[in-house]
Amino acid sequence: MVPSKAEQAFQILKERIMDGTYGPGHRLVIDQLVREHRISSVPWRESLRRLEAEGWVEIIPNVGALVRTFDTDAWQRGLCLVARLGGYATALSAPHLTQADLERARTLNRRMGEALADFDPASFGRLNREFHELLASRAEDGRLLDMVKNEWARLELIRKSAFWYAPGRAHAALAEHDGIVELIEAGASPDAIEAAAKQHELNTVEAVTRHDAELQSRSHR
C-alpha cells in the first residue's frame, strides 16, 4: 500500500530532523518543501501539525514551524518518561524473550563496554538504545512500543551524552543491564523486572542531576 502524501511528508521531515539535516531551530518553510519534493502544501501542513503534537517542532505565530531545541532539562524529563514506559514494556516482553534474545542482549552490553573503552559515545548510545529496544520488543503492544521508540529517538537529538557527562555512570549502567537480563532469565516477577528497568533509567537521571549540582556548586565558590 502506497503511503498518503501526508504520511510521505511526515516521514521526510521526521527522518531529516532525526538525522540532523534539520537541526534545532531550523525553520521549516512550506513553499521550499513543496519545490523540493513536489508534494503540495496541504500534506506539509498536516505533517507539521502532527510533528508539533509529537513534540518535534514548534509552530510560532508570525514565524512558522521551527525544529524544537532540546536541553538537559528536556533530556531528564524524556528519560523519566522512558523509565516508566520502557520499564512496563520490558516487563510485558520478558516472558516472551527467547534465550537467543538474551544472548543478543549480553552481546550488545559487551559491545557497549568496548565502545566505552574506545571513548566512542556515539556507538555507546546507539548500542544502549538497541539493548533496551530488544528487551521491550516482545511486549505485544504496538502502541506502547511506538511510544518508547519515539522517546528514544527524541533523546538522541539532545547532544549531551549523560553517560559521559556523569562520571562513572556508564560502567554502572552496564552492570545494571546484566542485572536486568539475569532477572528475566531467572523468570522473576513482572513487577520486579519493571522496577529494575525503571530504576536503571532513573539512576542515570539522578547521576546527571547530582553532577550538575556539583558543577554549579564549584562555579559559585
Short mmCIF file of C-alpha atoms in Angstrom, two decimals:
data_model
loop_
_atom_site.label_atom_id
_atom_site.label_comp_id
_atom_site.label_asym_id
_atom_site.label_seq_id
_atom_site.Cartn_x
_atom_site.Cartn_y
_atom_site.Cartn_z
CA MET A 1 0.00 0.00 0.00
CA VAL A 2 1.41 3.35 -1.07
CA PRO A 3 1.51 5.83 1.86
CA SER A 4 -0.55 9.00 1.58
CA LYS A 5 1.12 12.28 0.65
CA ALA A 6 0.70 13.48 4.24
CA GLU A 7 2.43 10.33 5.53
CA GLN A 8 5.25 10.76 2.98
CA ALA A 9 5.71 14.38 4.05
CA PHE A 10 5.72 13.40 7.72
CA GLN A 11 8.35 10.69 7.21
CA ILE A 12 10.58 13.01 5.16
CA LEU A 13 10.53 15.69 7.86
CA LYS A 14 10.93 13.31 10.79
CA GLU A 15 13.87 11.48 9.18
CA ARG A 16 15.63 14.74 8.40
CA ILE A 17 15.12 16.01 11.93
CA MET A 18 16.41 12.75 13.38
CA ASP A 19 19.50 12.56 11.17
CA GLY A 20 20.39 16.20 11.88
CA THR A 21 19.70 17.59 8.40
CA TYR A 22 17.18 19.91 10.05
CA GLY A 23 18.84 20.81 13.33
CA PRO A 24 17.36 22.53 16.40
CA GLY A 25 15.97 25.94 15.49
CA HIS A 26 15.78 25.17 11.76
CA ARG A 27 12.80 26.90 10.12
CA LEU A 28 10.65 24.58 8.00
CA VAL A 29 9.30 26.61 5.07
CA ILE A 30 6.35 25.00 3.30
CA ASP A 31 6.95 26.71 -0.07
CA GLN A 32 10.51 25.41 -0.11
CA LEU A 33 9.39 21.90 0.81
CA VAL A 34 6.80 21.96 -1.99
CA ARG A 35 9.50 22.88 -4.52
CA GLU A 36 11.98 20.29 -3.26
CA HIS A 37 9.65 17.30 -3.05
CA ARG A 38 6.78 18.07 -5.44
CA ILE A 39 4.21 17.47 -2.71
CA SER A 40 1.52 20.13 -2.36
CA SER A 41 1.28 22.42 0.65
CA VAL A 42 -1.70 20.72 2.36
CA PRO A 43 0.18 17.47 3.24
CA TRP A 44 3.09 19.53 4.58
CA ARG A 45 0.76 21.50 6.85
CA GLU A 46 -0.81 18.26 8.10
CA SER A 47 2.61 16.74 8.78
CA LEU A 48 3.78 19.83 10.66
CA ARG A 49 0.74 19.73 12.92
CA ARG A 50 1.44 16.05 13.59
CA LEU A 51 5.11 16.78 14.32
CA GLU A 52 4.07 19.56 16.67
CA ALA A 53 1.71 17.19 18.51
CA GLU A 54 4.56 14.69 18.90
CA GLY A 55 6.93 17.37 20.18
CA TRP A 56 9.35 17.52 17.25
CA VAL A 57 8.57 21.04 16.05
CA GLU A 58 7.16 24.24 17.48
CA ILE A 59 4.77 26.37 15.42
CA ILE A 60 5.16 30.03 16.34
CA PRO A 61 2.69 32.69 15.10
CA ASN A 62 4.24 35.07 12.55
CA VAL A 63 7.40 32.95 12.49
CA GLY A 64 6.45 29.49 11.28
CA ALA A 65 7.47 25.96 12.18
CA LEU A 66 10.83 25.53 13.92
CA VAL A 67 12.59 22.31 14.86
CA ARG A 68 12.48 22.21 18.63
CA THR A 69 15.57 22.96 20.68
CA PHE A 70 16.24 20.41 23.42
CA ASP A 71 18.29 20.93 26.56
CA THR A 72 19.42 18.91 29.57
CA ASP A 73 16.12 19.51 31.38
CA ALA A 74 14.24 18.15 28.37
CA TRP A 75 16.56 15.15 28.33
CA GLN A 76 15.88 14.45 32.00
CA ARG A 77 12.12 14.71 31.53
CA GLY A 78 12.31 12.44 28.49
CA LEU A 79 14.37 9.82 30.27
CA CYS A 80 11.94 9.80 33.22
CA LEU A 81 9.18 9.04 30.70
CA VAL A 82 11.30 6.32 29.07
CA ALA A 83 11.89 4.83 32.53
CA ARG A 84 8.17 4.39 33.05
CA LEU A 85 7.20 3.31 29.54
CA GLY A 86 10.29 1.20 28.95
CA GLY A 87 10.08 -0.50 32.33
CA TYR A 88 6.50 -1.53 31.68
CA ALA A 89 7.26 -2.66 28.12
CA THR A 90 10.21 -4.75 29.35
CA ALA A 91 8.04 -6.43 31.98
CA LEU A 92 5.42 -7.29 29.34
CA SER A 93 8.09 -8.54 26.95
CA ALA A 94 10.11 -10.61 29.41
CA PRO A 95 8.06 -13.86 29.35
CA HIS A 96 8.31 -13.96 25.55
CA LEU A 97 12.07 -13.31 25.19
CA THR A 98 13.99 -16.31 23.90
CA GLN A 99 17.40 -17.50 25.02
CA ALA A 100 18.73 -16.15 21.72
CA ASP A 101 17.27 -12.74 22.59
CA LEU A 102 19.02 -12.76 25.95
CA GLU A 103 22.34 -13.80 24.40
CA ARG A 104 21.93 -10.96 21.91
CA ALA A 105 21.31 -8.57 24.81
CA ARG A 106 24.50 -9.74 26.51
CA THR A 107 26.43 -9.27 23.27
CA LEU A 108 25.13 -5.72 22.93
CA ASN A 109 26.14 -4.99 26.51
CA ARG A 110 29.67 -6.32 25.88
CA ARG A 111 29.94 -4.15 22.78
CA MET A 112 28.87 -1.16 24.87
CA GLY A 113 31.75 -1.90 27.19
CA GLU A 114 34.11 -1.95 24.22
CA ALA A 115 32.72 1.38 22.99
CA LEU A 116 33.26 2.82 26.44
CA ALA A 117 36.89 1.64 26.45
CA ASP A 118 37.36 3.18 22.99
CA PHE A 119 35.86 6.54 24.07
CA ASP A 120 33.14 6.18 21.44
CA PRO A 121 29.99 7.78 22.90
CA ALA A 122 28.05 7.62 19.62
CA SER A 123 28.37 3.84 19.41
CA PHE A 124 27.69 3.51 23.14
CA GLY A 125 24.43 5.44 22.80
CA ARG A 126 23.31 3.53 19.72
CA LEU A 127 24.01 0.16 21.34
CA ASN A 128 22.30 1.25 24.56
CA ARG A 129 19.14 2.08 22.68
CA GLU A 130 19.32 -1.22 20.75
CA PHE A 131 19.71 -3.13 24.03
CA HIS A 132 16.62 -1.60 25.61
CA GLU A 133 14.51 -1.86 22.47
CA LEU A 134 15.41 -5.55 22.22
CA LEU A 135 14.31 -6.26 25.80
CA ALA A 136 11.00 -4.48 25.14
CA SER A 137 10.49 -5.85 21.63
CA ARG A 138 8.16 -8.76 22.54
CA ALA A 139 5.69 -6.74 24.58
CA GLU A 140 2.94 -7.42 22.00
CA ASP A 141 1.66 -3.85 22.38
CA GLY A 142 2.46 -1.92 19.22
CA ARG A 143 1.28 1.42 20.52
CA LEU A 144 3.41 1.14 23.66
CA LEU A 145 6.50 0.17 21.64
CA ASP A 146 5.95 3.09 19.27
CA MET A 147 5.83 5.45 22.26
CA VAL A 148 9.06 4.02 23.68
CA LYS A 149 10.86 4.25 20.32
CA ASN A 150 9.58 7.79 19.81
CA GLU A 151 11.02 8.91 23.13
CA TRP A 152 14.36 7.21 22.46
CA ALA A 153 14.56 8.98 19.10
CA ARG A 154 13.78 12.31 20.73
CA LEU A 155 16.50 11.76 23.33
CA GLU A 156 19.04 11.13 20.57
CA LEU A 157 18.52 14.69 19.35
CA ILE A 158 19.92 16.04 22.58
CA ARG A 159 23.63 16.42 22.07
CA LYS A 160 24.89 15.96 25.60
CA SER A 161 25.55 12.31 26.48
CA ALA A 162 24.76 11.75 30.15
CA PHE A 163 26.81 8.57 30.30
CA TRP A 164 29.91 10.61 29.56
CA TYR A 165 28.74 13.70 31.36
CA ALA A 166 28.15 11.98 34.72
CA PRO A 167 31.42 10.29 35.77
CA GLY A 168 31.14 6.57 36.43
CA ARG A 169 27.56 6.28 35.22
CA ALA A 170 28.39 4.27 32.09
CA HIS A 171 30.12 1.47 34.00
CA ALA A 172 27.25 1.31 36.49
CA ALA A 173 24.74 1.15 33.62
CA LEU A 174 26.48 -1.89 32.13
CA ALA A 175 26.28 -3.73 35.45
CA GLU A 176 22.58 -2.84 35.73
CA HIS A 177 21.98 -4.17 32.20
CA ASP A 178 23.44 -7.52 33.27
CA GLY A 179 21.18 -7.50 36.31
CA ILE A 180 18.04 -6.93 34.22
CA VAL A 181 18.95 -9.76 31.84
CA GLU A 182 19.60 -12.07 34.80
CA LEU A 183 16.18 -11.24 36.29
CA ILE A 184 14.47 -12.07 33.01
CA GLU A 185 16.44 -15.29 32.59
CA ALA A 186 15.57 -16.35 36.14
CA GLY A 187 11.85 -15.84 35.50
CA ALA A 188 11.47 -13.01 38.01
CA SER A 189 8.05 -11.46 38.50
CA PRO A 190 6.89 -8.75 36.07
CA ASP A 191 6.85 -6.25 38.96
CA ALA A 192 10.50 -6.97 39.80
CA ILE A 193 11.58 -6.66 36.16
CA GLU A 194 9.63 -3.45 35.65
CA ALA A 195 11.08 -1.94 38.84
CA ALA A 196 14.66 -2.83 37.85
CA ALA A 197 14.30 -1.49 34.30
CA LYS A 198 12.64 1.70 35.53
CA GLN A 199 15.20 2.31 38.28
CA HIS A 200 18.03 1.78 35.80
CA GLU A 201 16.91 4.81 33.76
CA LEU A 202 16.15 6.88 36.84
CA ASN A 203 19.66 6.19 38.14
CA THR A 204 21.02 7.99 35.09
CA VAL A 205 18.75 10.97 35.69
CA GLU A 206 19.85 11.09 39.32
CA ALA A 207 23.54 10.85 38.35
CA VAL A 208 23.25 13.74 35.89
CA THR A 209 21.25 15.86 38.33
CA ARG A 210 23.80 15.24 41.08
CA HIS A 211 26.73 16.05 38.79
CA ASP A 212 25.00 19.23 37.60
CA ALA A 213 24.57 20.35 41.20
CA GLU A 214 28.24 19.64 41.97
CA LEU A 215 29.40 21.67 38.96
CA GLN A 216 27.16 24.60 39.88
CA SER A 217 28.39 24.48 43.46
CA ARG A 218 32.01 24.63 42.33
CA SER A 219 31.33 27.51 39.97
CA HIS A 220 29.96 29.62 42.85
CA ARG A 221 32.91 29.07 45.16
#
